[in-house]
mmCIF file of C-alpha atoms in Angstrom:
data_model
loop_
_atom_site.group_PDB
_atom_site.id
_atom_site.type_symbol
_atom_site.label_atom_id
_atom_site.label_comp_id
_atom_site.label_asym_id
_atom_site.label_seq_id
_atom_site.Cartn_x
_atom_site.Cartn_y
_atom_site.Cartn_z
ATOM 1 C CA UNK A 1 0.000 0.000 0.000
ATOM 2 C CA UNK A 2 1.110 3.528 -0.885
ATOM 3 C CA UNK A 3 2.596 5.112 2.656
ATOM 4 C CA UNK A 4 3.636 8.566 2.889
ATOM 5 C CA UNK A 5 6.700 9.224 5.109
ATOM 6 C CA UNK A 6 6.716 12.413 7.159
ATOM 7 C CA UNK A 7 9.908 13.444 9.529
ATOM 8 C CA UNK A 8 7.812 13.399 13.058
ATOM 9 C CA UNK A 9 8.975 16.671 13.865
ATOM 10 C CA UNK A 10 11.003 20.121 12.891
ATOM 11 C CA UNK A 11 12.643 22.620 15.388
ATOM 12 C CA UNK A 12 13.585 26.211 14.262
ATOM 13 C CA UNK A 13 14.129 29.516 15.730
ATOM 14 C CA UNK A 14 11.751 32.411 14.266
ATOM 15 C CA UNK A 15 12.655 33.530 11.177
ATOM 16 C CA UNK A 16 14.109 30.805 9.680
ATOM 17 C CA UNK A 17 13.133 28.542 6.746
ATOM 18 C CA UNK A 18 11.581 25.276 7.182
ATOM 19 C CA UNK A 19 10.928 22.421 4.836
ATOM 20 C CA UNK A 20 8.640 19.325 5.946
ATOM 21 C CA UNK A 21 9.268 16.869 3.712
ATOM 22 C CA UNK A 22 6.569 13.710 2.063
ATOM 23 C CA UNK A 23 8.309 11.120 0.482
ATOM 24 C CA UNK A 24 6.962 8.249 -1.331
ATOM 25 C CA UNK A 25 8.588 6.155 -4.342
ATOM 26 C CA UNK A 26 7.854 8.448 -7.796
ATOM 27 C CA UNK A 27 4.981 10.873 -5.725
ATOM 28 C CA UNK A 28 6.394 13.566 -8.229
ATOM 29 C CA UNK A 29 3.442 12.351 -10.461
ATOM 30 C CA UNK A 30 0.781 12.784 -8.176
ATOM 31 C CA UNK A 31 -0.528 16.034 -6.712
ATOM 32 C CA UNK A 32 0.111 16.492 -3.281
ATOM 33 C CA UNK A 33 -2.061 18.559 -0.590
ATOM 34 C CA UNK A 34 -1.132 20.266 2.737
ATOM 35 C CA UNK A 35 -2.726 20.438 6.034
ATOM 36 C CA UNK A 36 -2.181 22.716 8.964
ATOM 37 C CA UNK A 37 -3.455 21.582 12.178
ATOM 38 C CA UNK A 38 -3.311 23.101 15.490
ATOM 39 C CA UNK A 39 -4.205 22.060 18.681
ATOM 40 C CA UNK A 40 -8.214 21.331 19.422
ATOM 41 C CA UNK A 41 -8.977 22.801 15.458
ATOM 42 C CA UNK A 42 -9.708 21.191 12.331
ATOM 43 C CA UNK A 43 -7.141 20.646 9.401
ATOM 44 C CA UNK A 44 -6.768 23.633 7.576
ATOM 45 C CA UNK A 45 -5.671 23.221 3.883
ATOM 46 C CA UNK A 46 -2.285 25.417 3.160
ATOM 47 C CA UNK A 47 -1.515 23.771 -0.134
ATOM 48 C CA UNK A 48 -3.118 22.173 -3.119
ATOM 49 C CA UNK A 49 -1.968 20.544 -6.200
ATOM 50 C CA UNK A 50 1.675 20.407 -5.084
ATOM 51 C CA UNK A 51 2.045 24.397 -5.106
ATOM 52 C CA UNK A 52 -1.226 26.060 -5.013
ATOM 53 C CA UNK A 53 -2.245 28.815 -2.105
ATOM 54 C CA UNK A 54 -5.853 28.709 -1.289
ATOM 55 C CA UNK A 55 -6.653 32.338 -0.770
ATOM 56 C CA UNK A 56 -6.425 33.438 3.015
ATOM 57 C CA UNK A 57 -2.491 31.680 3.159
ATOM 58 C CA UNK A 58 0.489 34.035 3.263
ATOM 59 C CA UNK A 59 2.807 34.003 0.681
ATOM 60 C CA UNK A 60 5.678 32.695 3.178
ATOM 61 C CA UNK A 61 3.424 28.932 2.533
ATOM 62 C CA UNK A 62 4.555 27.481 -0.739
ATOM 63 C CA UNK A 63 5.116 23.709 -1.883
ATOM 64 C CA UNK A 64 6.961 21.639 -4.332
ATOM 65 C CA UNK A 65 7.093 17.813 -5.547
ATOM 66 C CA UNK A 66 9.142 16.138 -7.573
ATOM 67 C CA UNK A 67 10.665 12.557 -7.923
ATOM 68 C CA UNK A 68 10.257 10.690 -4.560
ATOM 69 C CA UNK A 69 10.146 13.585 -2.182
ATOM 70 C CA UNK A 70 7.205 16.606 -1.930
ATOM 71 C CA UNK A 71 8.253 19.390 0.262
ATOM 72 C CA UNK A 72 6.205 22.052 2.349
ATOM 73 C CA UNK A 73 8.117 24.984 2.844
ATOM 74 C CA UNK A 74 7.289 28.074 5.312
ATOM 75 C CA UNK A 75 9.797 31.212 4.646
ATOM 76 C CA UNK A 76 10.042 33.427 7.746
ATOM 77 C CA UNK A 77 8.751 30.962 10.634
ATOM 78 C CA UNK A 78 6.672 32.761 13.219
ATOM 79 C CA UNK A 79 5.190 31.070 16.537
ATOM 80 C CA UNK A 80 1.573 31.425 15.105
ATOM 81 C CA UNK A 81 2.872 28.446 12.031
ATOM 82 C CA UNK A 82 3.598 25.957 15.221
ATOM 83 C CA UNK A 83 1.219 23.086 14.009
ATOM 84 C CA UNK A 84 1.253 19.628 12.335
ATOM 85 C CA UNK A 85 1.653 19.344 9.127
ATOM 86 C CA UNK A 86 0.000 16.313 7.052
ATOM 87 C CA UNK A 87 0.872 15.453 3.291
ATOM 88 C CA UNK A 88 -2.357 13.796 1.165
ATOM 89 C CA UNK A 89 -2.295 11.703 -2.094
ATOM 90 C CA UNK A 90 -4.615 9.997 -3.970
ATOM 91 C CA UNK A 91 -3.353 6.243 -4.715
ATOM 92 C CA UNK A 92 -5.067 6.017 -8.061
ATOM 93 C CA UNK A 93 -3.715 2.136 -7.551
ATOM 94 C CA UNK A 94 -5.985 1.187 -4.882
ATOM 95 C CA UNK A 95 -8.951 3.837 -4.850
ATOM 96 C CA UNK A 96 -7.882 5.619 -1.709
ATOM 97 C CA UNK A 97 -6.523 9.076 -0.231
ATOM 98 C CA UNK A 98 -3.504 8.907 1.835
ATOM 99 C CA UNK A 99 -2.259 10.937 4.096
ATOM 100 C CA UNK A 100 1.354 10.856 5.843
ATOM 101 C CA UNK A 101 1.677 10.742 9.672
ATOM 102 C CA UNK A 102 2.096 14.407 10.141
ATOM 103 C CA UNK A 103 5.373 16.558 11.364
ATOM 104 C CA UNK A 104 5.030 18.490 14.322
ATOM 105 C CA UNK A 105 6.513 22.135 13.989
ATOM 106 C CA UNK A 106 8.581 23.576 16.910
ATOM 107 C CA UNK A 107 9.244 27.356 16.729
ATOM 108 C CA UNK A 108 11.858 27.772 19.249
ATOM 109 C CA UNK B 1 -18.562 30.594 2.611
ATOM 110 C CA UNK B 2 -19.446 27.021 2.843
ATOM 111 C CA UNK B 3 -19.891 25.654 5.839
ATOM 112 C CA UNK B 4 -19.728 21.999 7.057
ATOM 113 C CA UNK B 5 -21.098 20.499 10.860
ATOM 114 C CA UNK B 6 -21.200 16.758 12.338
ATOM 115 C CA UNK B 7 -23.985 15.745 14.162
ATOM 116 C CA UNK B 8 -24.460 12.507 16.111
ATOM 117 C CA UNK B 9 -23.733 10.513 19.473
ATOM 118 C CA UNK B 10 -20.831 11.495 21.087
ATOM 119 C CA UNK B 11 -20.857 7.508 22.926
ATOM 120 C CA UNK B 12 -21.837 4.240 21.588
ATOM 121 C CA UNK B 13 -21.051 1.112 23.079
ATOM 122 C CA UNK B 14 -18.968 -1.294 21.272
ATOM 123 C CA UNK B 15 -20.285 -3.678 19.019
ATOM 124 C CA UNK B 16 -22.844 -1.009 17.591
ATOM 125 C CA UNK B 17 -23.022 1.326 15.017
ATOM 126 C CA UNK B 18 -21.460 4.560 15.024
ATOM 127 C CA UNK B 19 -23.656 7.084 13.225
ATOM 128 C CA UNK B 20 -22.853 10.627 11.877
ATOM 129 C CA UNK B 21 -24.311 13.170 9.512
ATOM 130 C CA UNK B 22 -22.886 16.327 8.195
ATOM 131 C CA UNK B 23 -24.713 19.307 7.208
ATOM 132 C CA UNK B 24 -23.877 21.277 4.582
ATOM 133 C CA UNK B 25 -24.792 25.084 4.540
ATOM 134 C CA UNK B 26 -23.514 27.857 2.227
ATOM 135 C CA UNK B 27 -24.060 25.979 -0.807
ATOM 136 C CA UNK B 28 -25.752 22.990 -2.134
ATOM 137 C CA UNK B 29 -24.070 19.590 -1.845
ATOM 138 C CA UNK B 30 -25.061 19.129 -5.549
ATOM 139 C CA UNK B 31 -24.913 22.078 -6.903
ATOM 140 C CA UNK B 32 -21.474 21.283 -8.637
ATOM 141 C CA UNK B 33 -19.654 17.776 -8.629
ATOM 142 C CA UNK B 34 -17.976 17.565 -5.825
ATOM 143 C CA UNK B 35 -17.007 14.829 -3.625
ATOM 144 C CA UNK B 36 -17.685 14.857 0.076
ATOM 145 C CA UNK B 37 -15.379 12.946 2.631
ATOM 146 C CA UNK B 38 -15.461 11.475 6.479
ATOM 147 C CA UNK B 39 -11.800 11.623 8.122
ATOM 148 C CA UNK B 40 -11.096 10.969 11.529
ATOM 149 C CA UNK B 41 -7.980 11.286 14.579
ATOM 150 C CA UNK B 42 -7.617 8.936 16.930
ATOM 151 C CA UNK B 43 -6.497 10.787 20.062
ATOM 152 C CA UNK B 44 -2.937 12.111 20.182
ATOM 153 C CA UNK B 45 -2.800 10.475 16.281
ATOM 154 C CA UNK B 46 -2.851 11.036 13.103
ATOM 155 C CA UNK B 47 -5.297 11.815 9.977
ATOM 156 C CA UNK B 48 -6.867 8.772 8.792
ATOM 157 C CA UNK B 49 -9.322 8.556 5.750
ATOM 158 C CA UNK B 50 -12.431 7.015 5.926
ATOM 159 C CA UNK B 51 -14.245 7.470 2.409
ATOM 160 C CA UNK B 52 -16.008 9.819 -0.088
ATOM 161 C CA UNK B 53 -18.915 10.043 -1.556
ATOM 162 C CA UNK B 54 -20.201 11.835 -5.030
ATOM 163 C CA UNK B 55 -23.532 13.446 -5.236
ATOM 164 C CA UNK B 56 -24.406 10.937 -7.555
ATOM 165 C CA UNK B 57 -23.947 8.230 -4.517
ATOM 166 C CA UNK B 58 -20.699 6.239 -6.018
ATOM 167 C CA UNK B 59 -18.194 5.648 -2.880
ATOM 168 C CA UNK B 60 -15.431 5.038 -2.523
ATOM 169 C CA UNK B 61 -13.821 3.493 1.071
ATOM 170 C CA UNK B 62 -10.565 2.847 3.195
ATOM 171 C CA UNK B 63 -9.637 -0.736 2.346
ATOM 172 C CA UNK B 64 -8.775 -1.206 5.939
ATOM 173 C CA UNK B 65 -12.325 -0.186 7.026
ATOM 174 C CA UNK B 66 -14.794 -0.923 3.830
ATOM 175 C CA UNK B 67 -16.435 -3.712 5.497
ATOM 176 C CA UNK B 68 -17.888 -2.051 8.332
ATOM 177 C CA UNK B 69 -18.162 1.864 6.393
ATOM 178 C CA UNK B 70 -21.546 3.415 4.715
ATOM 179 C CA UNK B 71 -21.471 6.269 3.043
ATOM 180 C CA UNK B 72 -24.817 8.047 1.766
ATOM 181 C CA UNK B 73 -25.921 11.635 0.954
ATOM 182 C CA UNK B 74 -29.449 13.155 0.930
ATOM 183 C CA UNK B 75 -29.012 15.933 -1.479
ATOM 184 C CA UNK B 76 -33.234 17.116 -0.633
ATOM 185 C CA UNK B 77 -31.400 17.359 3.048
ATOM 186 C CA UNK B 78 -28.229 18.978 1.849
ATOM 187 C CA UNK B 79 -26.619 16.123 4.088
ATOM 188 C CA UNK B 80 -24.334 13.093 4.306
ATOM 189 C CA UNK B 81 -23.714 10.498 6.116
ATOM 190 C CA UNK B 82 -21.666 7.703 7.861
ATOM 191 C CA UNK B 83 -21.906 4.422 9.621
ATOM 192 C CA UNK B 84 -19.482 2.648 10.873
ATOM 193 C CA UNK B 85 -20.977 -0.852 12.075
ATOM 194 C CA UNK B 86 -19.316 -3.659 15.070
ATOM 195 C CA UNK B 87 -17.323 -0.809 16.566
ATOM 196 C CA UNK B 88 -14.481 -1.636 18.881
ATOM 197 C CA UNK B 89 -12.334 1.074 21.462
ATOM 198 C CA UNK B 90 -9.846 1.532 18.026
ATOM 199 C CA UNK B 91 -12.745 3.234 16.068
ATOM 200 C CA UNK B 92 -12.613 6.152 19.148
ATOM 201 C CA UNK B 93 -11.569 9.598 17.646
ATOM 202 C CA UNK B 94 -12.608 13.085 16.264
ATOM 203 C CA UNK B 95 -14.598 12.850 13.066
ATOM 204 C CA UNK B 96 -14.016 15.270 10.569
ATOM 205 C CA UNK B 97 -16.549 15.629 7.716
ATOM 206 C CA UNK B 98 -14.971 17.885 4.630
ATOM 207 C CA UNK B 99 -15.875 18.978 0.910
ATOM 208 C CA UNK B 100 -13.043 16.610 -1.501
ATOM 209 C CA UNK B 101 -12.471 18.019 -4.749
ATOM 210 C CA UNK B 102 -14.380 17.889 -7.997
ATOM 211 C CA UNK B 103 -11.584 14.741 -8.738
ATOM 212 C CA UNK B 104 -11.094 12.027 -6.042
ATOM 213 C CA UNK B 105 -6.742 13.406 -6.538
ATOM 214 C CA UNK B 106 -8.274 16.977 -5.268
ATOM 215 C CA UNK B 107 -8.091 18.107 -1.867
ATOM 216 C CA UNK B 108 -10.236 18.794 1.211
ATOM 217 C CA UNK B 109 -10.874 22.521 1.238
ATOM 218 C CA UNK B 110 -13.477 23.187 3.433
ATOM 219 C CA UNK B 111 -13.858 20.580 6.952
ATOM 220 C CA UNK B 112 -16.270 20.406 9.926
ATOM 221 C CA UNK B 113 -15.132 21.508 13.802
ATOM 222 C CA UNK B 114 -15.172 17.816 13.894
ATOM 223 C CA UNK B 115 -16.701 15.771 16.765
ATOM 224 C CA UNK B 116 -15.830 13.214 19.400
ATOM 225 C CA UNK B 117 -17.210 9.937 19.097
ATOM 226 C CA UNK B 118 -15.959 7.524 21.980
ATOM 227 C CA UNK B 119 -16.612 4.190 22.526
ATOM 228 C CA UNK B 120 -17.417 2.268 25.740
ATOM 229 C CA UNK B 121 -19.601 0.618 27.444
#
C-alpha cells in the first residue's frame, strides 16, 4: 500500500526557513495537498496541487514535488505556524486518499 | 462561505453502530460535482481517511475499514452520512466531515469543527 513518510517533527528559531518533507517512491506524479493543524482545530488546507495557495495563506506557505520527495516549505517561521503538518495523495492504484503521519513544527 | 457540521452521538457502546451526519450550509451539496469525505484522529494520532462520496452516490472506502463503512448523501437534506458498524475502542476519535475536490486526486478545502465519538460501554 502507498505510505507517505513524514519526519515526526522540525525545530527552528523564528525567522528561519523550514521544509517538511513527504516522500513516497515516484509521488512527483501525483498532486500532493497540505494540512495545517493546530491544537483542538480542524485541518486547515495550506496547499493544493503540489504548489497552489488557497486564498487566506500568506505568501511565506509554498510547496513543491518532484521525484520521490514533496516538500512544504514556510519562509520566515513565526510562533503562530507551530502546528502539524500532514501530506495527502490519492493512490489512483488502490482507490484511496492517503495521508502521511504528520510533522510536528517547533518554533523555538 | 461554505460551511460543514457533524452531528451525532458522542458515545456508543462497542459492538454497535457509530452514526454521523454532516450538514452542509452555504451551498448545495449538488450544486457542482464535488465529492464529500469522512476523516477521523484517533487521540494524540494522526489523519486517517475514511471514504467519499459523489452526489451521484458512487463511494469510494478505506480498504482497511470498507467492510464495516456506509457512506450516503441526501441531497433534498443537503446532508451526508456515515456508519461505521461492530465498533471496537480503536474506532474512538474526532470525526471530521470535509468537501473533496471535484476529482477524487483533489483536496479537502473546506472541513467540519469535527466531533468526538468515543466508545465504551
Amino acid at each position: 500500500s502507498y505510505v507517505l513518510t513524514q519526519p515526526p517533527s522540525v525545530s527552528l528559531a523564528p525567522g528561519k526557513t523550514a521544509r517538511i518533507t513527504c516522500g513516497e517512491n515516484n509521488i512527483g506524479s501525483k498532486s500532493v495537498h497540505w494540512y495545517q493543524q493546530k491544537p483542538g482545530q480542524a485541518p486547515v488546507l495550506v496547499i493544493y496541487y503540489d504548489s497552489d495557495r488557497p486564498s487566506g495563506i500568506p505568501e511565506r506557505f509554498s510547496g513543491s514535488n518532484s521525484g520521490n520527495t514533496a516538500t512544504l516549505t514556510i519562509s520566515r517561521v513565526e510562533a503562530g505556524d507551530e502546528a502539524d503538518y500532514y501530506c495527502q495523495v490519492w493512490d489512483s492504484s488502490s482507490d484511496h486518499v492517503v495521508f502521511g503521519g504528520g510533522t510536528t513544527l517547533t518554533v523555538l | 462561505q461554505l460551511q460543514l457540521q457533524e452531528s451525532g452521538p458522542g458515545l456508543v457502546k462497542p459492538s454497535e453502530t457509530l452514526s454521523l451526519t454532516c450538514s452542509v450550509s452555504g451551498g448545495s451539496i449538488s450544486s457542482r460535482s464535488y465529492y464529500w469525505g469522512w476523516i477521523r484522529q484517533p487521540p494524540g494520532k494522526g489523519l486517517e481517511w475514511i471514504g467519499s462520496i459523489y452526489d451521484s452516490g458512487s463511494t469510494y472506502y478505506n480498504p482497511s475499514l470498507k467492510s464495516r463503512v456506509t457512506l450516503s448523501v441526501d441531497t433534498s437534506k443537503n446532508q451526508f452520512s456515515l456508519k461505521v458498524s461492530s465498533v471496537t475502542a480503536a474506532d474512538t476519535a474526532v470525526y471530521y466531515c470535509a468537501r473533496h475536490g471535484t476529482h477524487l486526486h483533489g483536496q479537502f478545502q473546506y472541513w467540519g469543527q469535527g466531533t468526538l465519538v468515543t466508545v465504551s460501554s
